[in-house]
Coordinates of C-alpha atoms and ligand atoms in Angstrom, one line a residue:
M19 CA -0.2 0.0 -0.2
I20 CA 1.2 3.4 -1.3
Q21 CA 2.1 5.4 2.2
E22 CA 0.2 8.0 1.5
R23 CA -3.0 10.5 2.1
V24 CA -6.2 10.3 -0.1
L25 CA -9.6 11.3 0.6
R26 CA -11.7 11.0 -2.2
T27 CA -15.1 10.7 -0.5
A28 CA -16.1 13.1 3.3
I29 CA -15.6 11.1 6.0
P30 CA -16.7 9.0 6.3
G31 CA -18.5 7.9 3.1
P32 CA -21.2 6.1 1.8
R33 CA -19.5 2.2 2.8
S34 CA -18.5 3.7 6.1
R35 CA -21.9 5.3 6.4
E36 CA -23.7 1.3 5.0
L37 CA -21.0 0.0 7.9
A38 CA -22.7 1.9 11.3
A39 CA -26.0 0.9 10.1
R40 CA -25.2 -2.4 10.1
R41 CA -22.9 -1.5 13.5
A42 CA -26.3 -0.5 15.3
A43 CA -28.0 -3.1 14.3
A44 CA -25.8 -5.7 16.0
V45 CA -23.1 -4.8 17.5
G46 CA -23.3 -3.8 21.6
R47 CA -23.0 0.2 21.9
G48 CA -21.2 -0.2 24.7
V49 CA -17.8 -0.6 22.8
A50 CA -18.0 2.9 21.3
S51 CA -15.0 3.8 18.0
Q52 CA -13.2 7.0 17.8
L53 CA -13.6 6.8 14.1
P54 CA -16.8 7.2 12.1
V55 CA -14.6 4.7 9.0
Y56 CA -14.0 1.0 8.2
A57 CA -11.3 0.1 8.2
E58 CA -10.3 -2.5 5.0
R59 CA -6.7 -2.8 5.5
A60 CA -4.0 -0.7 7.3
S61 CA -0.1 -1.3 6.6
G62 CA 2.6 1.0 7.7
A63 CA 1.6 3.7 9.0
V64 CA -1.5 3.9 6.8
V65 CA -5.7 3.2 7.3
R66 CA -7.2 2.7 4.4
D67 CA -11.2 3.1 4.7
V68 CA -13.9 0.5 3.0
D69 CA -14.3 3.9 0.8
G70 CA -10.7 4.3 -0.8
N71 CA -9.8 7.1 1.7
Q72 CA -6.4 6.2 2.6
L73 CA -6.0 7.9 7.3
I74 CA -2.1 9.1 8.1
D75 CA -1.9 6.3 11.5
L76 CA -0.9 8.6 14.3
V77 CA -2.4 5.8 17.1
S78 CA -1.0 2.8 15.6
G79 CA -4.1 1.3 16.9
I80 CA -3.5 3.0 20.6
G81 CA 0.0 2.0 20.5
V82 CA -0.1 -1.5 19.1
T83 CA 1.6 -1.1 15.9
T84 CA 4.7 -0.3 17.0
V85 CA 6.8 -1.6 13.9
G86 CA 3.8 -0.4 11.3
S87 CA 0.5 -2.4 9.8
A88 CA 1.4 -5.9 8.6
A89 CA 5.1 -5.3 9.2
P90 CA 6.6 -7.8 6.9
R91 CA 8.8 -9.8 9.0
V92 CA 5.5 -10.6 11.9
V93 CA 3.6 -11.7 8.3
A94 CA 5.9 -13.9 7.3
A95 CA 5.8 -15.1 11.1
I96 CA 3.2 -15.1 11.1
R97 CA 1.8 -17.2 8.0
E98 CA 4.9 -19.5 9.2
Q99 CA 3.4 -21.0 11.7
A100 CA -0.3 -20.3 11.2
E101 CA 0.5 -22.8 8.9
T102 CA 2.6 -24.7 11.4
A103 CA 1.2 -25.0 14.1
T104 CA -2.5 -22.9 15.4
H105 CA -3.1 -24.1 19.0
T106 CA -2.2 -26.3 21.6
C107 CA -1.9 -25.1 24.6
F108 CA 0.6 -24.6 26.1
M109 CA -0.7 -26.3 29.9
V110 CA -1.2 -29.1 27.7
A111 CA 1.5 -29.3 24.5
P112 CA 4.2 -26.5 25.9
Y113 CA 6.3 -24.9 22.1
E114 CA 9.8 -23.3 21.9
P115 CA 8.3 -20.3 20.6
Y116 CA 6.5 -19.4 24.2
I117 CA 10.1 -20.3 25.4
A118 CA 11.3 -18.1 23.0
V119 CA 9.1 -14.9 23.7
C120 CA 10.2 -15.3 27.6
E121 CA 13.8 -15.2 27.1
R122 CA 13.6 -12.2 24.4
L123 CA 11.9 -10.5 27.5
N124 CA 13.9 -11.3 30.1
A125 CA 16.9 -10.2 28.5
L126 CA 15.2 -6.8 27.0
T127 CA 13.7 -5.7 30.4
P128 CA 15.4 -4.0 32.4
G129 CA 17.6 -5.4 35.9
E130 CA 20.9 -8.1 35.3
H131 CA 18.7 -10.3 38.5
E132 CA 17.8 -13.1 36.8
K133 CA 14.2 -12.9 36.0
A134 CA 10.9 -15.4 34.7
T135 CA 8.6 -14.5 32.4
V136 CA 5.0 -16.0 31.3
L137 CA 2.6 -14.6 28.9
L138 CA -1.4 -13.9 28.9
N139 CA -3.4 -12.3 25.8
S140 CA -4.4 -8.8 26.9
G141 CA -3.1 -6.4 29.1
S142 CA -5.0 -6.8 31.2
E143 CA -5.4 -10.2 31.8
A144 CA -1.3 -9.5 32.6
V145 CA -2.3 -6.6 35.4
E146 CA -5.1 -9.3 37.2
N147 CA -1.6 -11.9 37.2
V148 CA 1.2 -9.4 38.2
V149 CA -1.3 -8.6 41.0
K150 CA -1.6 -12.6 41.9
I151 CA 1.9 -13.1 41.3
A152 CA 3.1 -9.8 43.9
R153 CA 0.6 -11.0 47.1
M154 CA 0.8 -14.9 46.6
A155 CA 5.5 -13.6 46.8
T156 CA 5.1 -10.5 49.8
G157 CA 2.0 -12.7 51.4
T158 CA 0.6 -9.3 51.5
Q159 CA -2.4 -8.4 49.3
A160 CA -2.6 -4.1 49.4
I161 CA -2.0 -2.3 46.4
A162 CA -1.8 1.6 45.4
V163 CA -2.2 2.9 42.4
L164 CA -1.5 6.2 41.3
D165 CA -4.9 8.9 40.5
N166 CA -4.5 9.2 36.9
A167 CA -4.1 4.9 36.3
Y168 CA -5.9 3.2 34.0
H169 CA -5.0 -0.3 33.4
S170 CA -8.3 -1.6 32.0
R171 CA -11.2 -2.6 32.5
T172 CA -12.0 -6.3 33.8
N173 CA -13.2 -6.2 37.6
L174 CA -10.1 -6.2 39.6
T175 CA -8.0 -4.0 36.9
L176 CA -11.1 -1.6 36.8
A177 CA -10.9 -1.1 40.6
M178 CA -7.0 0.0 39.8
T179 CA -8.3 2.3 37.0
A180 CA -9.0 6.0 38.2
R181 CA -11.9 7.0 35.7
S182 CA -14.9 7.1 37.4
A183 CA -17.1 7.5 33.6
P184 CA -17.6 5.4 31.5
F185 CA -15.0 2.8 32.7
K186 CA -16.3 1.9 36.1
Q187 CA -19.8 4.0 36.4
G188 CA -22.2 1.2 37.3
F189 CA -20.2 -1.7 37.3
G190 CA -19.2 -2.3 40.5
P191 CA -18.4 -3.2 43.5
Y192 CA -14.5 -3.9 42.9
A193 CA -12.3 -5.8 43.8
P194 CA -10.8 -4.3 47.6
E195 CA -7.8 -3.5 48.5
I196 CA -6.9 -1.2 46.5
Y197 CA -5.6 1.8 47.5
R198 CA -5.5 5.0 45.2
V199 CA -2.8 7.8 45.6
P200 CA -1.5 10.9 44.3
A201 CA 0.6 11.2 40.6
S202 CA 3.3 12.7 40.5
N203 CA 1.6 15.6 37.6
P204 CA 3.9 18.8 37.4
L205 CA 2.0 21.2 35.2
R206 CA -0.9 21.1 37.7
D207 CA 1.4 20.5 40.9
G208 CA 4.4 22.0 39.7
L209 CA 6.0 19.6 42.7
S210 CA 9.2 18.4 42.7
G211 CA 10.2 14.8 42.0
E212 CA 10.5 14.4 45.3
A213 CA 8.1 16.6 46.5
A214 CA 5.6 14.6 44.5
A215 CA 7.0 11.3 46.2
A216 CA 6.7 12.7 49.6
R217 CA 3.0 13.2 49.4
T218 CA 2.0 9.6 47.7
V219 CA 4.2 7.7 50.7
T220 CA 2.5 10.4 53.2
A221 CA -0.7 9.6 51.5
I222 CA 0.1 4.8 51.2
E223 CA 0.9 5.7 55.5
D224 CA -2.1 7.4 56.0
F225 CA -4.7 5.1 53.9
V226 CA -2.9 1.7 54.0
G227 CA 0.4 1.5 55.5
S228 CA 3.5 0.7 54.2
T229 CA 3.7 -2.4 56.1
Q230 CA 0.1 -4.4 55.2
L231 CA 1.5 -3.1 51.3
A232 CA 2.5 -5.5 48.6
A233 CA 2.7 -3.5 46.2
I234 CA 2.7 -0.1 44.7
V235 CA 1.5 -0.2 40.7
V236 CA 2.8 2.6 38.5
E237 CA 2.7 2.9 34.5
P238 CA 6.1 5.2 34.0
I239 CA 4.4 7.4 32.1
A240 CA 0.5 7.6 32.3
G241 CA -1.3 6.4 28.9
E242 CA -4.6 7.7 29.4
G243 CA -4.1 9.7 31.7
G244 CA -3.0 11.7 29.9
F245 CA 0.5 11.3 28.6
V246 CA 1.8 13.0 32.3
V247 CA 5.4 12.1 32.4
P248 CA 6.3 12.4 36.2
A249 CA 8.6 15.5 37.6
P250 CA 12.4 14.3 37.3
G251 CA 13.3 12.0 40.6
Y252 CA 9.4 11.1 41.6
L253 CA 9.8 7.1 40.3
R254 CA 13.4 6.9 41.8
A255 CA 12.1 8.2 45.4
L256 CA 9.0 6.1 45.2
A257 CA 11.3 3.5 44.3
D258 CA 13.7 3.7 47.6
H259 CA 10.4 4.0 49.3
A260 CA 8.7 0.8 48.2
R261 CA 12.4 -1.3 48.4
D262 CA 13.5 0.3 52.0
N263 CA 9.8 -1.2 53.2
G264 CA 9.7 -4.5 51.2
I265 CA 6.7 -3.4 48.8
L266 CA 7.4 -4.3 45.3
L267 CA 7.1 -2.5 42.3
I268 CA 5.9 -3.0 39.3
A269 CA 5.7 -0.8 35.8
D270 CA 3.1 -1.1 33.8
E271 CA 4.5 -0.4 30.4
V272 CA 1.7 -1.9 29.1
Q273 CA 1.1 1.4 26.6
S274 CA 5.3 3.3 27.5
G275 CA 7.1 -0.3 26.8
I276 CA 8.9 -1.9 23.3
G277 CA 10.8 1.2 22.3
R278 CA 7.9 3.4 22.4
T279 CA 10.2 6.5 24.1
G280 CA 13.2 5.1 22.3
K281 CA 13.7 3.1 24.7
W282 CA 12.3 -0.5 25.6
F283 CA 11.4 0.6 28.9
A284 CA 10.2 3.9 28.7
I285 CA 11.2 2.9 33.3
E286 CA 14.4 2.8 31.7
H287 CA 14.4 7.4 31.3
E288 CA 13.7 7.3 35.2
D289 CA 17.2 5.4 36.4
V290 CA 14.1 2.6 38.1
V291 CA 14.6 -1.1 38.3
P292 CA 11.0 -2.9 38.4
D293 CA 10.5 -6.0 40.5
M294 CA 8.0 -6.3 37.3
V295 CA 7.6 -5.3 33.9
V296 CA 3.8 -5.2 32.7
I297 CA 3.4 -5.9 29.0
T298 CA 1.5 -6.1 26.8
K299 CA 0.8 -4.2 22.5
G300 CA 3.9 -3.3 21.0
V301 CA 5.1 -6.5 21.7
A302 CA 3.6 -8.8 19.1
G303 CA 2.8 -6.6 16.1
G304 CA -1.3 -6.6 16.3
M305 CA -1.2 -10.0 17.4
P306 CA -2.8 -10.7 21.2
L307 CA 0.5 -11.1 23.3
S308 CA 1.2 -9.6 27.1
A309 CA 3.6 -10.9 29.5
V310 CA 4.5 -10.6 32.7
T311 CA 8.2 -10.1 33.8
A312 CA 9.8 -10.9 37.0
R313 CA 12.6 -11.1 39.3
R314 CA 12.4 -15.4 39.3
E315 CA 11.9 -15.5 43.1
L316 CA 8.8 -13.1 43.2
M317 CA 8.5 -15.6 39.6
D318 CA 9.0 -18.6 41.9
A319 CA 6.5 -17.8 44.8
V320 CA 2.8 -19.4 42.3
G321 CA 3.5 -22.5 41.7
P322 CA 2.8 -25.2 39.1
G323 CA -0.8 -24.7 38.2
G324 CA -1.0 -21.7 39.5
L325 CA -1.0 -19.3 36.3
G326 CA -2.2 -19.9 32.0
G327 CA -4.6 -20.2 30.4
T328 CA -5.8 -21.1 27.5
Y329 CA -4.9 -19.1 24.5
A330 CA -2.6 -17.8 26.5
G331 CA 0.8 -17.3 25.0
N332 CA -0.4 -18.5 21.2
P333 CA 1.7 -20.5 19.0
V334 CA 1.2 -17.5 16.0
A335 CA 1.8 -14.5 18.4
C336 CA 4.5 -15.6 20.1
A337 CA 5.4 -16.0 16.6
A338 CA 4.6 -12.6 16.1
A339 CA 6.2 -11.1 18.9
L340 CA 9.4 -12.7 17.9
A341 CA 9.3 -11.3 14.5
A342 CA 8.0 -7.3 16.0
L343 CA 11.5 -7.9 18.5
E344 CA 13.9 -8.6 16.0
T345 CA 11.9 -5.9 13.6
V346 CA 12.7 -3.1 16.4
E347 CA 15.7 -3.9 16.5
A348 CA 17.0 -4.1 12.7
E349 CA 14.9 -1.3 11.3
G350 CA 16.4 0.8 14.9
L351 CA 13.6 1.7 16.0
L352 CA 14.1 2.8 19.1
D353 CA 17.0 6.0 17.0
R354 CA 14.2 6.6 15.4
A355 CA 11.5 7.1 18.1
T356 CA 13.5 9.9 19.6
K357 CA 13.7 11.2 15.8
I358 CA 9.8 11.8 16.2
E359 CA 9.8 13.6 19.1
A360 CA 12.6 16.0 17.7
V361 CA 9.8 16.4 14.3
V362 CA 7.0 16.3 16.5
R363 CA 8.4 19.3 18.9
E364 CA 9.6 20.9 16.6
I365 CA 6.1 21.6 15.2
L366 CA 3.8 21.5 18.0
E367 CA 6.2 23.0 20.3
P368 CA 5.6 27.2 18.7
L369 CA 1.6 26.8 19.0
V370 CA 2.2 26.6 23.1
R371 CA 4.0 29.7 23.5
G372 CA 1.3 31.4 20.7
C373 CA -1.3 29.6 21.7
D374 CA -3.3 30.1 24.9
R375 CA -5.1 27.5 24.5
V376 CA -2.3 24.4 24.1
A377 CA -1.4 23.8 27.5
E378 CA 1.9 22.0 27.0
V379 CA 3.4 19.1 24.6
R380 CA 4.8 16.7 26.4
G381 CA 5.5 12.9 26.1
R382 CA 8.9 11.2 25.7
G383 CA 9.5 9.8 21.3
A384 CA 7.0 8.8 19.7
M385 CA 4.3 8.7 22.7
I386 CA 3.6 12.6 22.7
A387 CA 0.2 14.6 24.0
V388 CA -1.3 17.4 23.8
E389 CA -2.8 19.7 26.9
L390 CA -5.9 22.3 25.8
V391 CA -7.1 23.8 27.9
Q392 CA -9.2 27.0 28.6
P393 CA -8.3 30.3 28.3
D394 CA -8.4 30.1 32.6
G395 CA -5.9 27.3 32.1
G396 CA -8.7 24.9 33.2
H397 CA -9.4 21.3 31.4
D398 CA -11.4 21.9 26.9
R399 CA -12.4 18.6 26.7
D400 CA -15.0 20.3 23.8
L401 CA -12.6 21.4 21.9
C402 CA -10.6 18.3 22.0
S403 CA -12.7 17.0 20.2
R404 CA -13.7 19.6 17.7
V405 CA -9.6 18.7 17.1
I406 CA -9.6 15.5 17.6
T407 CA -13.6 15.7 14.4
R408 CA -11.5 17.6 12.4
C409 CA -7.7 16.2 12.0
H410 CA -10.5 12.8 11.1
Q411 CA -11.9 15.1 8.8
S412 CA -8.6 15.2 6.9
G413 CA -7.6 12.4 6.4
V414 CA -5.3 11.6 9.8
I415 CA -6.3 9.3 13.1
V416 CA -5.0 11.3 16.7
M417 CA -7.5 10.2 19.5
A418 CA -7.9 11.4 22.7
A419 CA -6.9 11.1 27.2
G420 CA -6.7 12.2 30.1
Q421 CA -8.7 12.2 32.9
R422 CA -10.9 15.0 31.1
H423 CA -10.5 14.5 27.8
N424 CA -8.8 17.0 27.3
V425 CA -5.3 15.8 25.8
V426 CA -4.5 14.9 22.3
R427 CA -1.9 12.4 22.4
L428 CA -0.1 11.2 19.0
L429 CA 1.5 6.8 19.3
P430 CA 3.0 6.9 15.4
P431 CA 4.1 3.3 14.5
L432 CA 7.3 4.0 14.4
V433 CA 8.4 2.8 10.6
I434 CA 6.8 6.3 9.2
S435 CA 8.7 8.4 6.9
D436 CA 9.4 12.0 8.1
G437 CA 7.2 13.6 5.3
L438 CA 3.9 12.2 6.9
L439 CA 4.2 12.9 9.8
R440 CA 5.3 15.4 9.4
E441 CA 2.0 15.9 7.0
G442 CA -0.3 14.5 10.5
V443 CA 1.4 16.7 13.3
G444 CA 0.9 19.3 10.1
A445 CA -2.9 18.9 9.7
L446 CA -3.3 18.6 14.2
V447 CA -2.2 22.1 13.9
E448 CA -4.3 23.5 11.2
A449 CA -6.8 21.6 13.3
I450 CA -6.0 23.3 17.0
S451 CA -5.8 27.1 15.2
A452 CA -8.9 26.6 13.4
E453 CA -10.7 25.2 16.2
A454 CA -8.9 27.4 18.7
E455 CA -9.8 30.5 16.7
V456 CA -5.7 31.3 16.5
Ligands
LIG11 N1 -2.4 -0.7 31.0 C1 -2.4 0.8 30.1 C2 -1.5 1.5 30.8 C3 -2.8 0.5 29.1 O1 -2.8 1.8 29.3 C4 -3.9 -0.2 28.9 C5 -4.7 -0.1 27.5 N2 -4.3 0.7 26.8 C6 -3.4 -1.6 29.3 C7 -3.2 -1.7 30.6 C8 -5.1 -2.3 29.6 O2 -5.1 -3.6 28.2 P1 -6.6 -4.2 27.6 O3 -5.9 -3.2 26.8 O4 -5.4 -5.6 26.4 O5 -7.0 -4.9 28.9

């Protein structure tokens, strides 16, 4: 597929509108979609809809197709593995690709200590499992989570997720022993990393007690929470407190991992080694696969049969993961993520100086966002939604984030060309300028 933006019809076109009508009749309305168009093909950094429009993809299916859609190595590996064996179940007849993925993740995750990995299907399942392992390994139950956290939508992970509507409201009661504590949010709280960590620790002491705590779960960059990068030193100070008090530090790298921020894992920017890492999205080039990688002694606290799942570590997904990881290395995609940050900042940062509705451009690597505000600095959800709609209509895929939905996030595939990236981010600038009347 040629890597270019093509607009053949209005967005959405007639065939997408037909599918929207069929969808309304057949699909539960609880599943919402960002775009009004229906995808027919996707390749590299372009999504083609059913009317022949080609959209520039600055979201990668929420940070999944880091190596691009239908990446050649990934497609070849899927095809070969599908012809070899599609499923034998690792809990019935185990197989080599599962082991190979675990070996790779043990080597790639931060820290030189001995590690072990288990594979699962989704982010939610990996987060559920990391909590099981933490409780078994520490013999304590309480889990601390941050006030901008997103950890998914199953019952336990919803208890860990911060935002009420639309994720949580009406679905309770939620799993017990989850404690929410304040995160670092430099734009809003103005605190240094050390001061923000002291506030987090005070809340832990006030509401749980460090001795009761099994683990603190952090996103090194809050994903759904709005790409909030904690103040420098925040995670380091939290890690020190955890280490000194026998609390495990768990990094949820679901959105920020696998090269997205210019390092394999975003927590490496903070020079912190977590006890366990939650991995999915970019790891398997678009196939459903997730992982928990832990210090060996923590993982081994759980006896045989305590972890697993019918589809967990499916061989086709494992083959895709090995190919995706190879692609990140072979194509120098960590460096590419850093380069993408430079290009995006060059285009977006002038807006912060020139427009009082743009509060900040933030993030790392190819995980970058703009926060849109009202003239008085309040969160501007309505402006954000108008900007996003305008981008979609001009053939560029962007997405909202933030506790108050006022952040436009970009998670482009790392294989996007400079030309397409500039064109896509340029369309975002035009949309902001038009909607904010700069
Ligand atoms: N953790 C984080 C940090 C995420 O960003 C997400 C998904 N956006 C999840 C967990 C949940 O992953 P899944 O949707 O695969 O359950």
